[in-house]
Amino acid sequence: MNKTFQTLFDTYNWDETLASINSKTAHDVEYALSKTKRDLEDFKALVSPAAAPYLEQMAHMSKMTTKKRFGNTIQMYVPMYLSNECQNICTYCGFSMTNKIPRRTLTDEEILKEVAFLKAKGYDHILLVTGEANKTVGVPYIKHAMELIKDQFSNITIEVQPLDQHEYEELIEANLYAVLVYQETYHRDEYKKHHPKGKKSNFDYRLDTADRLGKAGVHKIGIGALFGLEDWRADSFFTALHLKYLQKTYWKTKYSISFPRLRPHSGGLEPKVEMTDRDLVQTICAFRLLDEDVELSMSTRESEVFRNNIVHLGITSLSAESKTNPGGYTVDPQTLEQFEISDERSTELIAEMLKESGLEPVWKDWETFN
Amino acid sequence: MDTLKIADKEFTSRLFTGTGKFSSNDLMAKAILASESELVTVALKRVDIDNEQDKMLQSINQPHVNLLPNTSGVRDAKEAVFAAQLAREALETNWIKLEIHPDPKYLLPDPIETLKAAEELVKLGFVVMPYIHADPVLCKRLEEVGAQCVMPLGAPIGTNKGLKTSDFLEIIIEQSNVPVIVDAGIGSPSHAAYAMELGADAVLVNTAIAVSQNPVEMAKAFKMAVEAGRMAYNAKLASIKKHAEASSPLTSFLN
Ligand code: SF4
């Protein structure tokens, strides 16, 4: 198993893929909708312009399929930013190295203070986030932070710089449950433009991160694209291709997909390709119709109205009340955020909203045994 | 037809056949020829290894036919590895159909011994084709130890009952990185076509051809069924249309 996703990925051409998506017809969409099991060609049809008139039908099918597999529940999680230090330049990010913002990395005491706040809110699954500053916020720091809080959470997920396989193995020993790593865009040249400097500019190393995670044996891998950098239809397709490859290769691992859209931040970048709310719903439904079991995750980047509705259309996990700055909950609410969130409602209000619409917020769904 | 690749060999025919249960070697040879099969299993226990003029082997000695010795009759991994080595020497092929069934009544494959033997045989340089239950997890485990394909059963061997395991076959086909060959249980051409429509890479048929009233005609019928099934799979089957349930709109918030 020395092959990685790159081998498969390199057999695809971006422009041809996009042309193939755009050439799908109403007939292709109807065919895809009529099947019980769908393949990547069907997925192309479902994210194509031809599928737009079928959105309502897709939404119904996505809702029913999600209900069948996940019941009436929504998994709750919350991000905790440990640091905003970063040695990369990413054109769309507030933490980008050249942004003149005060940098902060949480101390043990500060981490515990944030944790106490989040625990009181009821969270039992936590997502630890950092920028990419290997010297100060490298594996030893991350591992230490995990060990510091592992008794307080049943499940720890991280969203940090891509690591080597042995480093993931080391973190798994410290109770690591899941890792999120988004490719941002699967367009090689555009990727280069948005990541001109720092370790992150290595497209291939990032692309094969999920393979290293699979080999290390992490429980769950989250992938996704940052919509807005490039054409969302093609980026969704490559995410789906990645997902299918991973499921076949690392079959003991669970997968989740996230759908971040470019959000305003300090030093803002306008999306190159706009993805409307309608487009986002189409994408989410297309993923659900491609895969009944994959977890689909929604952050607070989206608006209240959008989130109130999308929880019925295929989403299975939701964050709430998120702060995207280190210490944002209790320590230093004023530090600069990575991006602006849109749904600012409290955890309690979100839980209330879910219950009122017939869904149960789930706070604990896993226990990491080590 | 599109070709099928297993290890380093390419096959134009996706129908694999067997040599058991025919009323004569001559009839067997004719049926195999009519099937156009390029891979034919032989039970090592039936071959007279010391006799170069073994009648059965002689009668299927065609340039396009590859022999696939099987380990039928062995009861555990140790016996299987031994039998495979014997077959490699006697028949000069490193291909082996791994069959371990300790149960003499239903001849059901032993998953634990099969996995053990497969791992060992791959290390010894064999192209291993394991006969197994339609167990998706076992298939992934076999793939991981290096089996070049998997051969899940459709129904207990020799029963002609068809694809009783189709729900599991579908999962196996969806998940597999190696060819999936449906083995055992296929009793009629329509069963074979169905397996191919599901997306199986090939089928192996023996009893249904050998014990029919006219094995040669039946072999041809299977050949055509396998081709039709594969063609239908490639052309993408239309599926059953469900009517959407009328309910309140879910996407009106987007307007
Ligand atoms: S996206 Fe990540 S790597 Fe890029 S600048 Fe922001 S924090 Fe650093």
XYZ file of C-alpha atoms and ligand atoms in Angstrom:
633
model
C 0.000 0.000 0.000
C 2.575 2.512 -0.982
C 0.354 4.240 -3.475
C -1.370 7.376 -2.364
C -4.260 9.482 -3.587
C -1.855 11.470 -5.737
C -1.486 8.566 -8.176
C -5.206 8.567 -8.818
C -5.516 12.356 -8.677
C -2.851 12.808 -11.339
C -4.925 10.830 -13.820
C -7.518 13.616 -13.738
C -7.426 16.930 -15.486
C -9.178 19.886 -13.865
C -10.544 21.481 -17.038
C -11.768 18.219 -18.484
C -13.442 17.328 -15.208
C -15.185 20.668 -15.061
C -16.260 20.384 -18.700
C -17.628 16.936 -18.010
C -19.629 18.256 -15.019
C -20.969 21.169 -17.018
C -22.045 18.927 -19.877
C -24.335 16.800 -17.710
C -27.955 16.909 -18.832
C -31.345 16.722 -17.140
C -31.408 13.110 -18.252
C -28.174 12.405 -16.353
C -29.597 14.054 -13.244
C -32.828 12.084 -13.427
C -30.864 8.916 -13.940
C -28.695 9.660 -10.904
C -31.761 10.403 -8.805
C -33.472 7.182 -9.850
C -30.678 4.956 -8.575
C -30.292 3.444 -5.150
C -26.495 3.509 -5.254
C -24.676 6.322 -6.984
C -21.194 6.600 -8.399
C -18.927 9.542 -9.153
C -20.513 10.121 -12.553
C -23.845 10.471 -10.796
C -22.227 12.869 -8.351
C -21.040 14.986 -11.254
C -24.615 15.169 -12.524
C -25.878 16.148 -9.071
C -23.461 19.075 -8.718
C -23.915 20.166 -12.320
C -25.912 23.187 -13.474
C -28.429 20.727 -14.908
C -29.377 19.645 -11.376
C -30.539 23.096 -10.271
C -34.223 22.497 -11.118
C -34.094 19.272 -9.090
C -32.925 20.874 -5.878
C -36.170 20.383 -3.996
C -36.268 16.707 -4.924
C -32.615 16.295 -3.971
C -33.317 17.937 -0.622
C -36.177 15.543 0.128
C -34.117 12.535 -0.804
C -31.155 13.781 1.181
C -33.341 14.359 4.222
C -34.865 10.868 4.063
C -31.497 9.197 3.529
C -29.910 11.043 6.428
C -32.811 10.174 8.698
C -32.570 6.514 7.770
C -28.924 6.328 8.717
C -28.512 8.913 11.515
C -32.013 9.223 12.936
C -33.153 12.547 14.280
C -29.882 13.557 15.871
C -27.207 16.187 15.360
C -23.738 15.765 16.796
C -22.475 18.893 18.586
C -18.846 19.979 18.611
C -16.943 23.138 19.357
C -13.619 24.480 18.112
C -10.969 25.714 20.521
C -8.169 27.768 18.999
C -4.891 27.119 20.765
C -2.729 29.502 18.777
C -2.794 32.013 15.969
C 0.904 31.790 15.249
C 1.550 30.814 11.673
C 4.487 30.692 9.308
C 2.436 30.390 6.182
C 0.989 32.897 3.853
C -2.529 31.919 2.909
C -4.262 34.661 0.990
C -7.651 34.023 2.594
C -6.668 33.722 6.242
C -6.501 36.211 9.086
C -3.584 34.364 10.686
C -1.421 34.653 7.573
C 2.204 35.363 8.517
C 2.379 38.834 6.991
C -0.757 40.026 8.764
C 0.321 42.384 11.508
C -1.718 40.961 14.343
C -0.718 40.169 17.900
C 0.166 36.506 18.149
C -0.807 34.367 21.061
C -0.428 30.732 22.043
C -2.402 29.546 25.022
C -0.638 28.464 28.195
C -1.777 25.450 30.212
C -3.698 27.672 32.541
C -5.429 29.433 29.679
C -6.302 26.161 27.962
C -7.894 24.867 31.149
C -9.850 28.078 31.574
C -11.267 27.773 28.056
C -12.034 24.112 28.629
C -13.922 24.853 31.840
C -16.111 27.289 29.934
C -16.841 24.827 27.130
C -17.462 21.935 29.501
C -20.006 24.059 31.352
C -21.782 24.532 28.037
C -22.130 20.782 27.753
C -19.567 19.993 25.050
C -17.921 16.616 25.209
C -16.316 16.577 21.762
C -13.688 19.211 21.094
C -11.844 20.394 18.034
C -8.385 21.847 18.704
C -7.191 24.325 16.090
C -3.811 25.930 15.456
C -2.056 27.705 12.626
C 1.180 26.262 11.331
C 4.088 27.221 13.560
C 6.097 24.072 13.944
C 8.724 25.481 16.287
C 6.382 26.873 18.904
C 3.201 24.917 18.210
C 4.630 21.644 16.972
C 3.754 18.084 17.903
C 5.079 18.376 21.488
C 2.823 21.365 22.160
C -0.225 19.738 20.580
C 0.381 16.471 22.378
C 0.823 18.238 25.667
C -2.408 20.179 25.173
C -4.255 16.960 24.400
C -2.900 15.246 27.467
C -3.860 18.224 29.551
C -7.514 17.992 28.572
C -8.045 14.385 27.585
C -9.802 13.416 30.775
C -12.393 16.085 30.186
C -13.482 15.128 26.687
C -14.606 11.792 25.269
C -13.250 12.718 21.926
C -10.531 15.048 20.654
C -10.274 16.174 17.057
C -7.479 18.368 15.720
C -7.171 20.744 12.818
C -3.481 21.589 12.681
C -0.615 21.550 10.182
C -0.248 18.302 8.191
C 2.065 15.904 10.007
C 4.082 12.818 9.226
C 2.619 9.380 9.820
C 4.713 8.709 12.926
C 3.625 12.011 14.409
C -0.009 11.084 13.985
C 0.746 7.738 15.597
C 2.237 9.566 18.540
C -0.864 11.717 18.906
C -3.169 8.709 18.644
C -1.441 7.432 21.761
C -2.474 10.672 23.439
C -6.158 9.972 22.634
C -6.417 11.601 19.249
C -9.721 10.599 17.672
C -10.021 12.551 14.446
C -8.097 14.906 12.197
C -9.518 17.492 9.844
C -7.388 18.521 6.913
C -8.884 20.453 4.045
C -7.207 20.650 0.699
C -8.572 24.208 0.300
C -8.589 23.720 -3.478
C -7.717 20.729 -5.634
C -6.644 23.074 -8.427
C -2.876 22.750 -8.423
C -2.028 26.138 -9.945
C -4.608 28.101 -8.012
C -3.432 26.363 -4.849
C 0.062 27.690 -5.495
C -1.277 31.232 -5.868
C -3.068 31.101 -2.545
C -0.184 29.467 -0.695
C 2.891 31.293 -1.937
C 5.024 30.786 1.146
C 5.541 28.346 3.973
C 5.234 24.592 4.295
C 1.661 24.724 3.141
C 2.783 25.661 -0.360
C 3.618 21.985 -0.900
C 0.409 20.846 -2.609
C 1.377 17.178 -2.770
C 2.322 16.856 0.876
C -1.044 18.271 1.840
C -2.873 16.109 -0.696
C -1.429 12.926 0.776
C -2.090 13.862 4.390
C -5.227 11.741 4.516
C -3.175 8.757 3.330
C -0.717 9.276 6.174
C -3.646 9.491 8.563
C -5.155 6.341 7.135
C -1.889 4.487 7.525
C -1.459 5.779 11.059
C -4.901 4.389 11.872
C -6.741 7.451 13.134
C -10.457 6.831 13.758
C -11.837 9.589 11.601
C -10.572 11.835 8.818
C -12.308 15.022 7.786
C -11.725 16.425 4.317
C -13.127 19.279 2.298
C -12.436 22.232 0.056
C -12.596 25.922 0.869
C -15.314 27.013 -1.507
C -14.672 30.270 -3.268
C -11.031 29.778 -4.215
C -11.947 27.931 -7.383
C -14.952 26.465 -9.139
C -17.002 24.774 -6.422
C -18.377 22.095 -8.715
C -14.945 20.773 -9.629
C -13.636 21.137 -6.081
C -16.646 19.154 -4.775
C -15.998 16.479 -7.341
C -12.363 16.104 -6.309
C -13.416 15.984 -2.671
C -15.831 13.183 -3.576
C -13.112 11.388 -5.524
C -10.816 11.712 -2.515
C -13.527 10.389 -0.206
C -14.250 7.346 -2.350
C -10.568 6.561 -2.694
C -10.015 6.814 1.049
C -13.026 4.681 1.902
C -11.798 1.913 -0.359
C -8.242 2.084 0.895
C -8.551 2.821 4.612
C -11.761 0.979 5.187
C -11.586 0.960 8.955
C -11.622 4.746 9.101
C -14.683 7.005 9.344
C -14.955 10.098 7.194
C -16.498 13.498 7.425
C -16.888 16.286 4.909
C -17.024 19.989 5.688
C -18.269 22.792 3.500
C -16.457 26.002 4.402
C -17.100 29.008 2.197
C -14.735 31.951 2.113
C -15.574 34.348 4.920
C -14.424 37.910 5.535
C -11.285 38.298 7.637
C -8.515 40.796 8.216
C -6.798 41.428 4.886
C -9.850 39.980 3.126
C -9.973 38.117 -0.128
C -13.024 38.199 -2.325
C -14.149 34.774 -3.526
C -13.034 34.138 -7.093
C -15.999 31.944 -7.742
C -19.152 32.629 -5.859
C -20.994 29.783 -4.243
C -24.529 30.823 -3.414
C -26.652 29.355 -0.606
C -28.501 27.420 -3.264
C -25.227 25.994 -4.596
C -24.171 24.993 -1.109
C -27.427 23.147 -0.480
C -26.995 21.381 -3.809
C -23.478 20.298 -2.852
C -24.497 19.014 0.573
C -27.389 17.024 -0.894
C -25.123 15.645 -3.632
C -22.702 14.324 -1.014
C -25.505 12.713 0.953
C -26.892 11.080 -2.175
C -23.436 9.797 -3.049
C -22.806 8.380 0.399
C -25.396 7.483 2.999
C -22.963 7.106 5.848
C -20.499 9.947 5.599
C -20.712 12.591 8.303
C -21.509 16.044 6.944
C -20.443 18.925 9.111
C -21.562 22.549 9.296
C -19.752 25.353 11.083
C -20.892 28.739 12.317
C -19.573 30.349 9.153
C -23.104 30.146 7.840
C -26.075 32.308 8.793
C -28.804 31.512 11.303
C -31.464 31.003 8.674
C -29.217 28.807 6.597
C -28.213 26.648 9.551
C -31.787 26.325 10.839
C -32.750 24.794 7.534
C -29.657 22.853 6.570
C -29.845 20.680 9.720
C -32.756 18.939 8.018
C -31.123 18.446 4.663
C -28.224 16.110 5.275
C -25.993 17.716 7.882
C -25.096 15.478 10.813
C -22.758 17.553 12.935
C -22.876 21.154 13.968
C -20.759 23.589 15.909
C -22.163 26.506 17.864
C -21.057 29.679 19.540
C -17.609 29.297 18.057
C -14.730 31.668 18.622
C -12.018 31.523 16.005
C -9.318 33.239 18.036
C -7.068 31.746 20.724
C -8.577 32.346 24.131
C -11.704 33.678 22.473
C -14.130 32.222 24.993
C -12.680 33.431 28.278
C -9.063 34.516 28.078
C -8.792 37.185 25.449
C -12.006 37.749 23.537
C -10.454 40.697 21.756
C -7.717 38.891 19.783
C -8.246 38.830 16.096
C -10.405 36.056 14.697
C -9.304 33.771 11.883
C -12.530 34.570 10.102
C -15.845 36.094 11.111
C -18.515 33.720 12.143
C -22.054 34.323 11.004
C -24.318 32.462 13.386
C -23.575 34.044 16.756
C -26.293 32.342 18.764
C -25.372 30.712 22.055
C -25.037 26.969 22.416
C -28.265 26.950 24.431
C -30.186 28.700 21.674
C -28.889 26.331 19.026
C -29.809 23.324 21.150
C -33.245 24.838 21.634
C -33.635 25.405 17.902
C -32.719 21.778 17.188
C -35.145 20.410 19.760
C -37.960 22.608 18.524
C -37.486 21.276 15.035
C -37.543 17.667 16.182
C -33.820 16.968 16.390
C -31.806 15.847 19.368
C -28.457 17.534 19.957
C -25.957 14.814 20.878
C -23.066 15.860 23.097
C -21.326 12.560 23.444
C -21.156 9.960 20.728
C -17.807 8.312 21.237
C -15.363 7.376 23.918
C -11.709 7.078 23.029
C -10.245 4.097 24.850
C -6.543 4.105 25.314
C -15.726 -6.610 -24.433
C -13.487 -4.771 -21.985
C -10.757 -6.918 -20.588
C -10.274 -8.107 -17.051
C -6.867 -7.986 -15.448
C -5.872 -10.231 -12.590
C -2.272 -10.007 -11.460
C -0.317 -9.882 -14.726
C -2.858 -11.673 -16.923
C -5.577 -10.173 -19.071
C -8.772 -11.999 -19.879
C -11.252 -11.227 -22.608
C -13.772 -13.670 -21.225
C -15.296 -12.997 -17.821
C -16.636 -16.502 -17.508
C -14.413 -18.887 -15.593
C -15.305 -22.544 -15.612
C -14.487 -25.749 -13.801
C -13.722 -29.316 -14.668
C -15.732 -31.260 -12.121
C -18.894 -33.328 -12.518
C -18.845 -33.816 -16.307
C -19.912 -37.217 -17.606
C -16.781 -37.517 -19.739
C -13.531 -35.719 -20.396
C -14.550 -35.282 -23.963
C -17.780 -33.525 -23.088
C -15.925 -31.391 -20.587
C -13.445 -30.280 -23.226
C -16.210 -29.403 -25.681
C -18.161 -27.453 -23.089
C -15.093 -25.497 -22.009
C -14.343 -24.677 -25.597
C -17.917 -23.512 -26.166
C -17.774 -21.335 -23.050
C -14.712 -19.534 -24.456
C -13.440 -19.460 -20.917
C -9.768 -18.631 -20.482
C -9.418 -19.748 -16.903
C -10.404 -23.212 -15.856
C -10.148 -24.648 -12.375
C -8.896 -28.120 -11.742
C -8.995 -29.888 -8.428
C -5.485 -30.863 -7.576
C -6.798 -33.972 -5.865
C -8.253 -35.155 -9.169
C -5.120 -34.699 -11.216
C -2.828 -37.653 -11.599
C 0.308 -35.691 -10.905
C 2.755 -38.400 -11.854
C 1.104 -39.072 -15.133
C 2.084 -36.562 -17.789
C -0.611 -37.983 -19.989
C -3.336 -37.231 -17.471
C -6.497 -37.518 -19.532
C -8.314 -34.630 -18.022
C -5.439 -32.223 -18.448
C -4.854 -33.428 -21.965
C -8.389 -32.727 -22.966
C -8.300 -29.083 -21.930
C -4.876 -28.424 -23.297
C -5.766 -25.365 -25.382
C -3.440 -22.421 -25.924
C -5.934 -19.871 -24.610
C -6.909 -21.864 -21.539
C -5.067 -21.170 -18.305
C -5.205 -23.748 -15.598
C -6.211 -22.713 -12.141
C -5.488 -25.469 -9.651
C -7.618 -25.403 -6.519
C -6.888 -26.681 -3.073
C -10.281 -28.305 -2.691
C -10.185 -31.031 -0.084
C -7.827 -29.357 2.346
C -9.060 -28.560 5.831
C -6.690 -25.923 7.140
C -4.083 -23.353 6.153
C -1.202 -25.735 6.556
C -2.682 -28.290 4.184
C -3.609 -25.541 1.748
C -0.073 -24.183 1.555
C 1.253 -27.669 1.023
C -1.291 -28.389 -1.714
C -0.529 -25.110 -3.445
C 3.165 -25.871 -3.534
C 2.445 -29.266 -4.958
C 0.207 -27.732 -7.616
C 2.825 -25.171 -8.550
C 5.327 -27.896 -9.187
C 3.001 -30.265 -10.977
C 1.151 -27.801 -13.161
C 3.828 -25.151 -13.502
C 1.631 -22.279 -12.466
C 1.808 -19.985 -9.455
C -1.923 -19.309 -9.652
C -3.965 -20.964 -6.980
C -7.617 -20.996 -6.119
C -7.571 -21.185 -2.371
C -10.395 -23.297 -1.016
C -10.426 -24.445 2.560
C -13.567 -26.180 3.679
C -13.294 -28.275 6.771
C -17.007 -28.984 6.622
C -17.667 -31.935 4.320
C -21.409 -31.424 4.086
C -21.908 -27.887 2.796
C -18.273 -27.290 1.860
C -18.412 -23.862 3.447
C -15.112 -21.991 3.419
C -13.225 -21.403 6.662
C -12.533 -17.651 6.796
C -9.836 -17.756 9.457
C -7.755 -20.475 7.846
C -8.266 -18.896 4.422
C -6.883 -15.552 5.564
C -3.910 -17.253 7.181
C -3.152 -19.328 4.099
C -3.592 -16.384 1.739
C -1.030 -14.341 3.637
C 1.442 -17.186 3.591
C 0.895 -18.012 -0.093
C 1.311 -14.405 -1.193
C 4.659 -14.381 0.591
C 5.581 -17.526 -1.306
C 4.891 -15.776 -4.600
C 1.484 -17.163 -5.456
C -1.335 -15.393 -7.246
C -4.014 -16.174 -4.690
C -7.696 -16.391 -5.582
C -9.540 -17.121 -2.359
C -12.976 -18.747 -2.256
C -14.884 -17.236 0.647
C -18.177 -16.278 2.173
C -19.657 -13.048 0.859
C -18.082 -11.247 3.798
C -17.077 -7.667 3.001
C -14.666 -7.341 5.921
C -12.916 -10.588 5.078
C -12.552 -9.351 1.506
C -10.758 -6.214 2.694
C -8.529 -8.273 4.979
C -7.623 -10.577 2.080
C -6.895 -7.592 -0.115
C -4.582 -6.262 2.571
C -2.557 -9.446 2.720
C -2.160 -9.338 -1.046
C -4.808 -11.600 -2.552
C -5.127 -10.643 -6.231
C -8.891 -11.077 -6.303
C -11.700 -12.310 -4.084
C -14.183 -15.054 -4.883
C -17.244 -14.704 -2.677
C -19.995 -17.287 -2.901
C -23.476 -16.559 -4.224
C -24.991 -19.559 -2.435
C -23.602 -22.793 -0.963
C -21.517 -24.624 -3.506
C -23.350 -26.856 -5.941
C -26.819 -25.673 -4.907
C -27.636 -23.684 -8.068
C -29.639 -21.306 -5.884
C -28.288 -18.113 -7.407
C -27.166 -14.957 -5.654
C -28.565 -15.431 -2.179
C -25.831 -13.129 -0.906
C -26.503 -10.245 -3.283
C -26.750 -7.574 -0.562
C -23.263 -8.456 0.613
C -21.918 -8.906 -2.902
C -22.989 -5.347 -3.633
C -20.972 -4.054 -0.683
C -17.978 -6.150 -1.651
C -18.103 -4.896 -5.235
C -18.409 -1.296 -4.081
C -15.469 -1.511 -1.697
C -13.039 -3.760 -3.488
C -9.761 -2.657 -5.004
C -9.232 -6.107 -6.542
C -11.470 -8.015 -8.993
C -14.536 -9.687 -7.487
C -15.410 -13.058 -8.971
C -18.686 -14.556 -7.886
C -18.190 -18.204 -7.201
C -20.562 -20.986 -6.182
C -24.313 -20.978 -6.312
C -24.716 -19.715 -9.869
C -27.235 -22.160 -11.316
C -28.459 -20.532 -14.481
C -27.347 -18.003 -17.085
C -29.739 -15.441 -15.603
C -27.911 -15.716 -12.258
C -24.628 -15.101 -14.042
C -26.060 -12.123 -15.897
C -27.372 -10.715 -12.632
C -23.944 -11.027 -11.008
C -22.419 -9.152 -13.919
C -25.121 -6.477 -13.790
C -24.282 -5.948 -10.138
C -20.753 -5.153 -11.218
C -18.939 -8.420 -10.498
C -15.751 -8.637 -12.558
C -16.294 -12.283 -13.485
C -18.180 -15.404 -12.474
C -17.094 -18.966 -12.015
C -19.525 -21.635 -13.128
C -19.063 -25.356 -12.987
C -21.963 -27.500 -11.782
C -24.636 -25.629 -13.731
C -22.844 -26.393 -16.973
C -21.566 -29.857 -16.141
C -24.834 -31.375 -14.956
C -27.181 -29.790 -17.458
C -28.781 -31.917 -20.135
C -26.613 -30.349 -22.769
C -23.374 -28.974 -21.316
C -22.118 -27.558 -24.605
C -25.254 -25.531 -25.270
C -25.375 -24.487 -21.635
C -21.772 -23.320 -21.773
C -22.661 -21.126 -24.741
C -25.705 -19.780 -22.924
C -23.501 -18.818 -19.968
C -21.004 -17.154 -22.238
C -23.745 -15.027 -23.759
C -25.313 -14.256 -20.388
C -22.024 -13.080 -18.936
C -21.439 -10.870 -21.950
C -24.963 -9.467 -21.796
C -24.657 -8.786 -18.072
C -21.351 -7.032 -18.485
C -22.635 -4.988 -21.385
C -25.673 -3.959 -19.362
C -23.433 -2.962 -16.455
C -21.263 -0.837 -18.717
C -24.275 0.737 -20.405
C -25.623 1.604 -16.928
C -28.921 0.060 -16.091
C -32.008 2.137 -15.776
C -33.360 1.800 -12.301
C -36.679 1.635 -10.632
C -38.364 4.993 -10.570
C -39.710 6.099 -7.242
C -42.260 8.826 -6.993
C -41.252 11.660 -4.751
C -43.444 11.955 -1.704
C -45.369 15.173 -1.566
C -44.464 17.144 1.518
C -43.730 20.676 2.539
C -40.945 22.343 0.586
C -37.490 22.177 2.154
C -35.679 24.702 0.029
C -38.116 27.616 0.046
C -35.838 29.435 2.533
C -33.441 29.982 -0.341
C -35.813 32.271 -2.182
S -5.013 28.914 6.809
Fe -3.810 27.912 8.366
S -1.800 27.772 7.472
Fe -2.867 29.304 6.303
S -2.368 31.213 7.271
Fe -4.265 30.489 8.183
S -3.628 29.419 9.980
Fe -1.828 29.629 8.699
